[in-house]
Amino acid sequence: MLSTHEIRKKYLDFFKQKSHAIIASASLLPENDPTTLFTGSGMQPMVPFLLGEKHPRGTRIADSQKCFRAQDMDEVGDNRHTTFFEMLGNWSLGDYFKQEQIPWMFEFITEELTLDPKNLYITCFAGHDEFGIPRDEESAKMWQGLFAQKGIEASIIDDAQANGMQGAKIFYYPASKNWWSRAGVPEKMPAGEPGGPDTEMFWDFSADLKLHENSEFKDQPCHVNCDCGRFMEIGNNVFMEYFKTESGFEKLSQQNVDFGGGLERMSAAVRNDADVFTIDLFDSARGVIEKLSGKKYGEHSEETYAFRVTLDHLRAATFLIADGASPSNKDQGYFTRRFIRRAVRFASKLGINENFCAEITRGYIETYAHQYPDLETKKDHIFSELHTEEDKFRVTLEQGIKEFEKILAGFARAFEKTGQKFTEISAKQAFKLYDTYGFPLEMTEDLAKEHGLTVDKAGFEEAFKKHQEISRQGSEQKFKGGLADTSEMSVKYHTATHLLHASVLKVLGSHATQKGSNITPERLRFDFAHPEKMTDVQKKEVEDLVNGAIARDYSVTFELLPYEEAKKRNAIGLFEDNYGDQVKVYTVGDPLGVPVADPSADTFSRELCGGPHVEHTGVLGKFKIVKEESSSAGIRRIKAVLE
Ligand code: SER
């Protein structure tokens, strides 16, 4: 049977043969994209190119992109949801369209993965009258023809949601299911946002498993988009040819294809096991949990749930830390913290009460190091972050138990004074335990039960919902205008970031490499590795170097270079590209010179980067550091403006 690594390789090789450039996964923390905290889909880093910017690697691109969807946290525990996953992607940037994509996908699934088309089902876009976007009959007919070539008669229907499958293979669904944009359905898209109809592929794990009959949906008809778990979406072909305007939709200047397929889900389909957590990528980590807990995965449903949450959350935390989101109380690091804590709590349900996170992570690093070598090089850092966070949380956990005991003492005092017997933990108390001490409701309930008490669950859930709405509003605000920002000011800040990076390395030493960057039209933020606070003298030196480079009015140019050549020519940047032979390199100053971060040199900096940048540094204005602070252990953060 194909391993998950083999599936990834097969997919990339398949598209390489079809003249696609294979690119490395972008970071989970989007660079230069202030609109979102995490890379949540393969297409996210591709947005500028879907909108028409030229991609340095051409018009056919494929990759396997690391993705993290924090918003799916509560879904984790079922057979198929994970917050971290890899998305296999292929893109046509105004090159091929439906006529190529659909047959290729069918070929990949049936010939390369050798999945039986009898168990494959398809959904297509039913159309959107109000916006005048037609039903995608072309795709439906194309799939029908492909099934026919395999001797399968595939009928097409459009009422599966109401009336079930009716023996059909291809189903029309409305925009709520078969339309893709980063903002969701057409109504929700901001002006300027690209989107399009999609056609999705589902794998049937078989009715014999009785997943539907045993689910909460048993009284409704089962269909491919039913949440019972019998059908699993394994890929989504988006035909991205529209963008939203103030008044409706218009065609983009180019017809794009954006395919995204869950690697782990494809692997589950190949195994024909509806449980994604049984695939090989989890073997090692699952084994560690089994060993430490003495419990066997899959034996009891409640334990299985705890296994899955622990497996998912620690994998996500491993990759988040590797990409620079160390546990903290802010921004992305907050999610890392929350996920580690949740994993610790769920593992405690399995009886694991000693530090264990680093050991699970060791399993993941071994499993993934071949694909993501940076995990191996950063492993000491990852272990130490996990260890520290776990230690800290175990202390909080203790404090939470103390808080709980205080509640009990309060009940006892009230009883002594008034004779009134309290038997219920109030919503407010339960919510405080959740919010301040990280106790989930179930944990409070468990503790309450041990003391013959109940919990105001409905009240807690109401408070919880309110809290979620507030955080959702927060993340929607982050989404703002939708587009990755390429305004003139952001482009200036982007170039200033290159000058800053080179200057920081010059002043502090070669260890001070970039760990993150975030740019808005108002400021730049730059994270870099450095163990201590910068002195005023160092800050001034960095400012002077950057301003010197601006005054010198260097030209900024890019070249596509073979990876090895870029390395030889001292380009700074992340050298993690597994596949890419050509890289895009920006030089500030003479493109042929040796970079020295000194305004008296002809070449100031050379860095691996996708762009865009200004043409001359002279336009940047005056560079000023407004803050230098700690971002997380061993990482400093500079905020700077151009005046
Ligand atoms: N953008 C689509 C998705 O995330 C396909 O890549 O599903």
XYZ file of C-alpha atoms and ligand atoms in Angstrom:
650
model
C 0.000 0.000 0.000
C 1.191 3.535 -0.776
C 2.575 5.419 2.199
C 1.495 9.022 2.738
C 4.956 10.227 1.723
C 4.653 8.179 -1.472
C 1.262 9.725 -2.229
C 2.733 13.210 -1.863
C 5.594 12.273 -4.142
C 3.316 10.656 -6.719
C 1.174 13.758 -6.842
C 4.111 16.117 -7.289
C 5.725 13.843 -9.877
C 2.433 13.588 -11.750
C 2.209 17.351 -12.081
C 5.898 17.723 -12.772
C 5.370 15.506 -15.793
C 2.617 17.883 -16.807
C 5.135 20.739 -16.894
C 4.392 22.137 -13.435
C 7.090 23.819 -11.368
C 7.170 22.208 -7.934
C 7.567 24.751 -5.166
C 8.283 24.295 -1.469
C 5.636 24.845 1.171
C 5.343 28.413 2.430
C 5.457 29.063 6.182
C 2.363 28.557 8.343
C 2.794 32.189 9.342
C 2.065 34.218 6.238
C 4.738 36.708 5.353
C 3.750 40.157 4.226
C 0.063 39.314 4.445
C -1.506 41.304 7.243
C -4.983 39.947 6.499
C -4.696 36.598 8.207
C -2.838 34.927 11.062
C -2.159 31.550 9.472
C -1.780 29.905 6.114
C -5.051 27.972 6.005
C -5.076 26.784 2.412
C -2.651 26.097 -0.363
C -3.980 28.958 -2.431
C -3.387 31.649 0.167
C 0.238 32.346 -0.785
C -0.860 32.211 -4.458
C -3.440 35.003 -4.335
C -1.328 37.728 -5.984
C -0.635 35.357 -8.884
C -4.267 34.320 -9.272
C -4.991 38.012 -9.629
C -2.525 38.351 -12.476
C 0.898 39.030 -10.987
C 3.531 36.990 -12.800
C 4.803 34.008 -10.826
C 8.577 33.631 -11.188
C 8.187 29.892 -11.804
C 5.655 30.194 -14.615
C 1.959 29.493 -15.127
C 1.840 25.890 -13.867
C 2.682 25.388 -10.211
C 2.242 22.480 -7.799
C 3.125 21.950 -4.152
C 2.253 20.378 -0.854
C 1.430 23.248 1.482
C 1.395 23.106 5.276
C -1.940 24.474 6.504
C -3.352 25.319 9.909
C -7.014 26.040 10.604
C -7.395 27.086 14.217
C -11.122 27.566 13.668
C -11.524 23.795 13.231
C -10.277 23.081 16.755
C -13.681 22.054 18.034
C -14.234 19.677 15.118
C -11.161 17.657 16.018
C -12.111 14.351 17.598
C -14.189 12.941 14.750
C -12.749 10.614 12.126
C -11.527 13.236 9.687
C -10.876 16.723 11.062
C -7.380 17.943 11.859
C -6.272 21.537 12.400
C -2.879 20.998 10.787
C -2.769 19.247 7.448
C -0.954 19.245 4.182
C -2.794 20.389 1.128
C -1.677 19.090 -2.219
C -2.141 21.869 -4.713
C -1.850 22.529 -8.393
C -2.457 25.835 -10.094
C -3.047 27.058 -13.540
C -2.306 30.763 -13.560
C -4.246 31.656 -16.686
C -2.964 28.505 -18.400
C -5.129 25.314 -18.585
C -8.731 25.062 -17.329
C -11.515 22.519 -16.759
C -10.778 20.449 -19.883
C -7.368 19.495 -18.526
C -7.893 19.607 -14.782
C -10.844 17.220 -14.502
C -9.384 14.395 -16.624
C -6.012 14.791 -14.901
C -7.603 14.464 -11.485
C -9.596 11.449 -12.550
C -6.410 9.901 -13.910
C -4.455 10.671 -10.751
C -7.092 9.193 -8.469
C -7.915 6.105 -10.480
C -4.562 5.297 -12.121
C -1.900 6.671 -9.778
C -3.631 6.072 -6.461
C -5.538 3.153 -8.033
C -8.687 4.086 -6.164
C -11.797 2.353 -7.464
C -14.014 4.903 -9.270
C -17.036 2.987 -7.976
C -16.391 4.602 -4.599
C -15.767 8.052 -5.996
C -18.501 10.708 -5.980
C -18.526 14.210 -7.393
C -20.226 17.494 -6.590
C -20.625 20.489 -8.910
C -21.816 24.067 -8.608
C -25.585 24.504 -9.025
C -25.341 28.158 -10.100
C -26.241 31.435 -8.422
C -29.195 33.258 -9.962
C -28.865 36.514 -8.094
C -25.290 37.061 -9.236
C -25.926 35.571 -12.668
C -23.294 32.842 -12.287
C -24.339 29.793 -14.300
C -24.604 26.168 -13.227
C -21.398 24.274 -14.003
C -22.832 21.741 -16.437
C -19.581 21.510 -18.323
C -17.764 19.956 -15.365
C -20.637 17.609 -14.521
C -20.734 16.291 -18.110
C -16.983 15.891 -18.181
C -16.986 13.732 -15.050
C -19.883 11.735 -16.461
C -17.850 10.986 -19.581
C -14.850 9.876 -17.517
C -16.951 7.501 -15.425
C -18.441 6.123 -18.659
C -14.932 5.282 -19.886
C -14.633 3.037 -16.833
C -17.966 1.419 -17.633
C -19.795 3.293 -14.889
C -23.088 4.946 -15.627
C -22.998 8.155 -13.603
C -26.247 10.032 -13.354
C -26.441 13.669 -12.306
C -29.031 14.979 -9.817
C -29.548 18.149 -7.827
C -31.723 17.257 -4.843
C -29.478 14.920 -2.833
C -29.551 17.179 0.189
C -33.329 16.769 0.460
C -33.849 13.321 -0.988
C -30.617 11.385 -0.672
C -28.286 9.822 -3.219
C -30.870 8.049 -5.414
C -28.146 5.968 -7.006
C -26.505 8.981 -8.649
C -22.766 9.743 -8.840
C -22.679 13.461 -9.568
C -24.566 16.064 -7.555
C -25.236 19.755 -7.888
C -25.002 21.785 -4.705
C -25.493 25.512 -4.139
C -22.749 28.067 -3.440
C -22.714 27.195 0.262
C -20.996 23.942 -0.765
C -19.512 24.402 -4.227
C -18.085 27.866 -4.361
C -14.644 28.787 -3.109
C -13.186 32.057 -1.980
C -11.174 32.911 1.104
C -14.181 34.754 2.469
C -16.714 31.981 1.772
C -19.954 32.325 -0.229
C -20.349 35.051 -2.884
C -22.446 37.219 -0.533
C -19.638 37.372 2.015
C -16.835 38.291 -0.355
C -15.400 41.793 -0.164
C -14.906 43.718 -3.407
C -11.674 42.705 -5.119
C -11.671 39.171 -3.733
C -11.256 36.347 -6.270
C -13.401 33.212 -6.216
C -15.141 30.681 -8.349
C -17.282 27.568 -8.648
C -15.693 24.319 -7.622
C -16.117 20.640 -8.200
C -15.262 18.354 -5.311
C -14.319 14.691 -5.117
C -15.570 12.443 -2.324
C -14.524 8.990 -1.249
C -17.172 6.576 0.012
C -15.943 4.454 2.904
C -18.960 2.237 2.337
C -22.471 2.096 3.723
C -21.572 -1.189 5.412
C -19.773 0.695 8.174
C -23.174 2.066 9.268
C -21.593 5.410 10.091
C -24.784 7.196 9.120
C -27.131 4.965 11.109
C -24.970 5.459 14.169
C -24.684 9.234 13.823
C -26.830 12.111 15.020
C -27.925 12.589 11.382
C -29.597 9.198 11.152
C -33.077 10.664 10.675
C -32.035 12.675 7.630
C -31.196 11.251 4.223
C -27.483 10.543 3.781
C -25.693 12.269 0.909
C -22.085 13.095 0.038
C -22.057 16.335 2.020
C -23.660 14.722 5.074
C -21.566 15.052 8.231
C -21.905 11.435 9.328
C -18.399 10.627 8.126
C -19.256 8.011 5.500
C -18.108 10.282 2.676
C -14.881 12.222 2.876
C -13.935 15.095 0.615
C -10.522 14.299 -0.825
C -10.056 17.182 -3.226
C -11.463 20.417 -4.486
C -11.007 21.802 -8.004
C -11.720 25.516 -7.957
C -12.227 27.267 -11.260
C -11.207 30.665 -10.178
C -12.312 33.000 -12.894
C -14.361 35.648 -11.071
C -13.793 38.523 -8.738
C -16.275 40.440 -6.678
C -17.028 44.055 -7.547
C -19.099 46.622 -5.669
C -22.164 45.606 -7.677
C -21.681 41.896 -8.439
C -19.178 39.683 -10.194
C -16.856 40.107 -13.121
C -14.479 37.765 -14.873
C -10.818 37.982 -13.871
C -8.363 38.800 -16.633
C -7.328 35.136 -16.612
C -8.982 31.752 -16.022
C -7.247 29.981 -13.123
C -7.392 26.534 -11.636
C -6.837 26.136 -7.908
C -6.809 22.523 -6.807
C -6.499 21.618 -3.148
C -6.535 18.071 -1.851
C -6.047 16.910 1.729
C -2.985 14.659 1.689
C -4.003 12.825 4.861
C -7.507 12.252 3.568
C -6.204 10.817 0.309
C -4.067 8.517 2.377
C -7.123 7.440 4.379
C -8.949 6.712 1.118
C -6.014 4.626 -0.108
C -6.112 2.645 3.145
C -9.892 2.605 2.843
C -10.114 3.352 6.542
C -12.488 6.183 7.442
C -10.297 7.171 10.383
C -7.638 9.662 9.260
C -5.769 9.141 12.532
C -4.839 5.595 11.560
C -2.617 6.682 8.667
C 1.129 6.185 8.913
C 1.975 9.828 9.700
C 0.478 9.293 13.161
C 1.953 5.845 13.821
C 4.906 6.956 15.842
C 3.088 9.595 17.950
C 0.113 7.283 18.475
C 2.489 4.588 19.652
C 4.015 6.932 22.221
C 0.586 7.790 23.658
C -0.303 4.108 23.810
C 2.934 3.340 25.606
C 2.610 6.157 28.135
C -1.088 5.654 28.840
C -1.217 1.889 28.628
C -4.384 2.382 26.532
C -5.029 1.121 23.050
C -6.156 3.529 20.328
C -9.660 2.824 19.048
C -10.917 0.663 21.876
C -13.252 3.111 23.631
C -14.853 6.032 21.866
C -14.187 8.574 24.608
C -10.546 7.627 24.755
C -10.316 7.685 20.973
C -11.516 11.270 21.074
C -8.788 12.209 23.571
C -6.170 10.396 21.489
C -7.189 12.326 18.395
C -7.170 15.739 20.065
C -3.745 15.053 21.563
C -2.355 13.772 18.263
C -3.727 16.676 16.285
C -2.821 19.459 18.669
C 0.756 18.412 19.266
C 1.415 17.972 15.580
C 0.061 21.472 14.982
C 2.142 22.873 17.856
C 5.298 21.215 16.488
C 4.911 22.830 13.083
C 3.805 26.171 14.534
C 6.874 26.410 16.744
C 9.118 25.401 13.847
C 7.647 28.235 11.784
C 8.274 30.752 14.539
C 5.071 30.783 16.633
C 6.436 29.962 20.069
C 3.807 29.739 22.829
C 2.837 33.200 24.065
C -0.164 35.291 24.965
C -0.303 37.151 21.690
C -1.062 36.610 18.043
C -0.098 33.256 16.601
C 1.777 32.160 19.718
C -1.486 32.265 21.625
C -2.793 29.407 19.487
C 0.332 27.362 20.052
C -0.134 27.846 23.781
C -3.802 26.918 23.659
C -3.161 23.812 21.605
C -0.404 22.518 23.864
C -2.564 23.086 26.930
C -5.517 21.381 25.401
C -3.334 18.416 24.444
C -2.044 18.149 28.014
C -5.576 18.132 29.369
C -6.815 15.538 26.931
C -3.800 13.347 27.560
C -4.557 13.521 31.267
C -7.896 11.901 30.486
C -5.858 8.999 29.191
C -3.925 8.953 32.433
C -0.797 10.756 31.217
C 0.160 13.203 33.955
C 3.889 13.629 33.440
C 5.542 15.829 30.815
C 5.120 13.995 27.533
C 4.737 16.570 24.737
C 8.353 16.554 23.655
C 8.285 12.793 23.292
C 5.272 12.900 20.972
C 6.963 15.616 18.987
C 10.061 13.494 18.638
C 7.869 10.972 16.861
C 6.519 13.602 14.500
C 9.942 15.005 13.747
C 11.221 11.556 12.804
C 8.193 11.018 10.599
C 8.357 14.363 8.816
C 12.064 15.280 8.808
C 12.578 13.942 5.314
C 9.953 16.315 3.907
C 10.604 19.203 6.315
C 14.318 19.127 7.213
C 13.968 22.308 9.273
C 12.120 20.263 11.921
C 15.306 18.318 12.470
C 17.547 21.384 12.617
C 15.171 23.178 14.990
C 14.334 20.207 17.138
C 16.138 21.343 20.280
C 14.304 24.640 20.160
C 10.957 22.877 19.601
C 11.533 20.459 22.494
C 12.534 23.209 24.856
C 9.515 25.390 23.976
C 7.177 22.451 24.515
C 8.804 21.475 27.732
C 8.651 24.980 29.193
C 5.042 25.455 28.181
C 4.015 22.107 29.559
C 5.755 22.820 32.869
C 4.024 26.175 33.125
C 0.636 24.714 32.361
C 0.969 21.963 34.899
C 1.399 24.738 37.467
C -1.716 26.554 36.155
C -3.562 23.301 36.282
C -2.692 23.028 39.936
C -3.870 26.599 40.515
C -7.136 25.758 38.770
C -7.681 22.845 41.107
C -7.048 25.218 44.017
C -9.635 27.628 42.587
C -12.055 24.741 42.402
C -11.354 23.897 46.001
C -12.069 27.514 46.906
C -15.492 27.171 45.340
C -16.103 24.067 47.433
C -14.996 25.886 50.579
C -17.398 28.728 49.734
C -20.249 26.232 49.432
C -19.351 24.752 52.817
C -19.226 28.180 54.486
C -22.602 29.156 53.034
C -24.069 25.925 54.329
C -22.741 26.582 57.817
C -24.075 30.133 57.829
C -27.453 29.772 56.208
C -28.119 26.067 56.104
C -28.587 26.412 52.361
C -27.014 23.605 50.384
C -25.358 24.553 47.077
C -25.194 21.682 44.664
C -24.403 23.477 41.442
C -21.258 25.185 40.130
C -22.584 28.380 38.525
C -21.978 29.332 34.898
C -19.781 32.196 36.064
C -17.609 29.918 38.180
C -17.323 27.312 35.430
C -16.458 29.970 32.900
C -13.760 31.451 35.123
C -12.225 28.015 35.455
C -12.291 27.719 31.689
C -11.091 31.176 30.798
C -8.488 31.796 33.486
C -7.285 28.300 34.275
C -7.938 26.593 30.981
C -10.380 24.038 32.413
C -12.755 22.693 29.804
C -16.336 22.194 30.923
C -15.896 18.422 30.998
C -13.036 18.737 33.441
C -15.090 20.945 35.756
C -17.938 18.473 35.385
C -15.672 15.561 36.280
C -14.436 17.351 39.372
C -17.983 18.387 40.314
C -19.183 14.816 39.992
C -16.490 13.602 42.336
C -17.968 15.957 44.950
C -21.606 15.145 44.280
C -22.209 18.446 42.482
C -23.562 19.484 39.099
C -22.591 22.331 36.754
C -24.835 24.948 35.119
C -23.988 23.629 31.697
C -26.542 25.684 29.745
C -25.344 28.882 31.401
C -21.734 27.962 30.682
C -22.509 27.267 27.050
C -24.208 30.620 26.705
C -21.176 32.389 28.176
C -18.928 30.304 25.946
C -20.918 31.217 22.826
C -20.704 34.888 23.668
C -16.964 34.536 24.148
C -16.626 32.742 20.794
C -18.598 35.429 19.009
C -16.246 38.036 20.362
C -13.163 36.123 19.241
C -14.737 35.421 15.858
C -15.409 39.116 15.397
C -11.762 39.636 16.229
C -10.597 37.289 13.511
C -13.051 38.708 10.969
C -11.610 42.128 11.603
C -8.211 40.695 10.821
C -9.591 39.667 7.447
C -10.396 43.252 6.540
C -10.279 43.983 2.814
C -9.477 40.434 1.824
C -6.562 40.957 -0.530
C -2.979 40.377 0.397
C -1.809 43.920 0.715
C 0.395 45.190 -2.077
C -0.241 48.904 -1.620
C 2.588 51.295 -2.395
C 3.382 51.803 1.296
C 3.506 48.056 1.994
C 5.885 47.550 -0.911
C 8.145 50.266 0.526
C 8.072 48.581 3.922
C 8.909 45.297 2.259
C 12.090 46.742 0.744
C 12.908 48.456 4.039
C 12.630 45.024 5.690
C 15.392 43.714 3.408
C 17.631 46.642 4.340
C 16.847 46.049 7.987
C 17.529 42.307 7.808
C 20.960 42.855 6.239
C 21.775 45.611 8.771
C 20.716 43.563 11.787
C 22.941 40.693 10.623
C 25.826 43.125 10.186
C 25.438 44.793 13.579
C 24.464 41.798 15.747
C 26.115 38.896 13.949
C 25.138 36.040 11.656
C 22.893 34.378 14.243
C 20.392 37.225 13.999
C 18.401 35.756 11.116
C 14.808 36.616 10.293
C 12.165 34.700 12.210
C 9.089 36.460 10.985
C 7.830 39.539 9.258
C 4.554 41.358 9.163
C 3.870 44.412 7.098
C 0.982 46.840 7.000
C 0.807 50.159 5.157
C 1.547 51.820 8.518
C 4.659 49.989 9.741
C 6.908 46.992 9.488
C 7.457 44.376 12.143
C 10.508 42.181 11.999
C 11.357 39.240 14.247
C 14.886 37.895 14.452
C 16.944 35.528 16.562
C 18.909 37.309 19.265
C 19.264 36.392 22.927
C 19.181 39.868 24.465
C 17.860 43.388 24.245
C 19.573 45.551 21.635
C 21.521 48.445 23.079
C 20.753 52.018 22.035
C 24.060 52.113 20.197
C 23.179 48.978 18.219
C 19.752 50.367 17.334
C 21.318 53.592 16.148
C 23.880 51.675 14.078
C 21.113 49.675 12.395
C 19.098 52.837 11.671
C 22.155 54.553 10.235
C 22.923 51.617 7.948
C 19.358 51.485 6.633
C 19.200 55.255 6.155
C 22.621 55.169 4.507
C 21.322 52.582 2.048
C 18.281 54.754 1.352
C 20.468 57.834 0.788
C 22.673 55.911 -1.611
C 19.535 55.279 -3.718
C 20.491 51.737 -4.691
C 18.599 50.033 -7.499
C 16.525 46.999 -6.478
C 16.430 44.189 -9.009
C 15.646 40.502 -9.095
C 16.999 37.492 -10.876
C 15.932 33.884 -11.133
C 18.894 31.818 -10.089
C 19.550 28.141 -9.645
C 19.259 27.423 -5.958
C 22.933 26.502 -5.579
C 24.010 29.656 -7.375
C 21.895 31.825 -5.048
C 23.554 30.168 -2.087
C 26.991 30.766 -3.583
C 26.196 34.410 -4.107
C 25.480 34.875 -0.417
C 21.737 35.395 -0.700
C 20.113 35.355 2.724
C 16.762 33.697 3.239
C 15.306 30.336 3.993
C 17.140 27.531 2.335
C 14.489 24.891 2.707
C 13.379 24.398 -0.835
C 13.161 20.670 -1.390
C 12.245 20.727 -5.017
C 12.756 24.122 -6.465
C 15.693 24.404 -8.776
C 15.127 28.087 -9.560
C 14.727 30.724 -6.877
C 13.887 34.403 -7.052
C 16.561 36.614 -5.551
C 16.353 40.351 -4.916
C 19.519 42.425 -4.818
C 19.780 45.928 -3.411
C 22.636 47.509 -5.341
C 24.851 45.997 -8.028
C 23.357 42.603 -8.966
C 26.834 41.213 -9.668
C 28.567 42.475 -6.533
C 29.151 40.749 -3.213
C 26.603 41.980 -0.657
C 28.019 43.932 2.284
C 25.549 45.781 4.471
C 27.425 49.036 4.243
C 26.346 52.069 2.216
C 29.866 52.480 0.894
C 29.642 49.052 -0.819
C 28.141 48.688 -4.298
C 25.867 45.863 -3.195
C 23.983 46.218 0.074
C 21.879 43.070 0.304
C 20.803 39.952 -1.541
C 17.857 37.925 -0.341
C 15.570 35.127 -1.469
C 12.122 36.632 -1.887
C 8.985 36.575 -4.005
C 8.673 40.377 -4.121
C 7.305 42.900 -4.865
C 9.797 45.678 -4.131
C 10.405 49.305 -5.028
C 12.841 49.985 -7.885
C 15.084 52.393 -5.987
C 15.763 52.661 -2.278
C 15.719 56.473 -2.507
C 11.906 56.519 -2.432
C 11.675 54.991 1.040
C 11.979 58.165 3.132
C 13.478 58.157 6.615
C 13.696 54.864 8.497
C 13.071 54.866 12.234
C 12.947 52.086 14.831
C 10.026 52.796 17.137
C 10.307 49.742 19.342
C 12.630 46.856 20.080
C 11.183 44.216 22.362
C 11.114 40.543 23.152
C 8.786 38.485 20.946
C 9.374 35.093 22.551
C 12.309 33.209 24.045
C 15.403 34.014 21.999
C 13.485 36.106 19.492
C 13.464 39.915 19.378
C 11.011 42.116 17.536
C 11.610 45.452 15.870
C 8.791 47.769 14.905
C 9.833 50.490 12.514
C 8.298 53.196 10.387
C 9.211 55.179 7.295
C 8.716 58.878 7.765
N -8.632 26.831 -2.276
C -9.306 25.569 -2.267
C -9.423 24.970 -0.898
O -8.756 25.400 0.023
C -8.594 24.594 -3.170
O -7.212 24.696 -3.016
O -10.185 24.062 -0.718
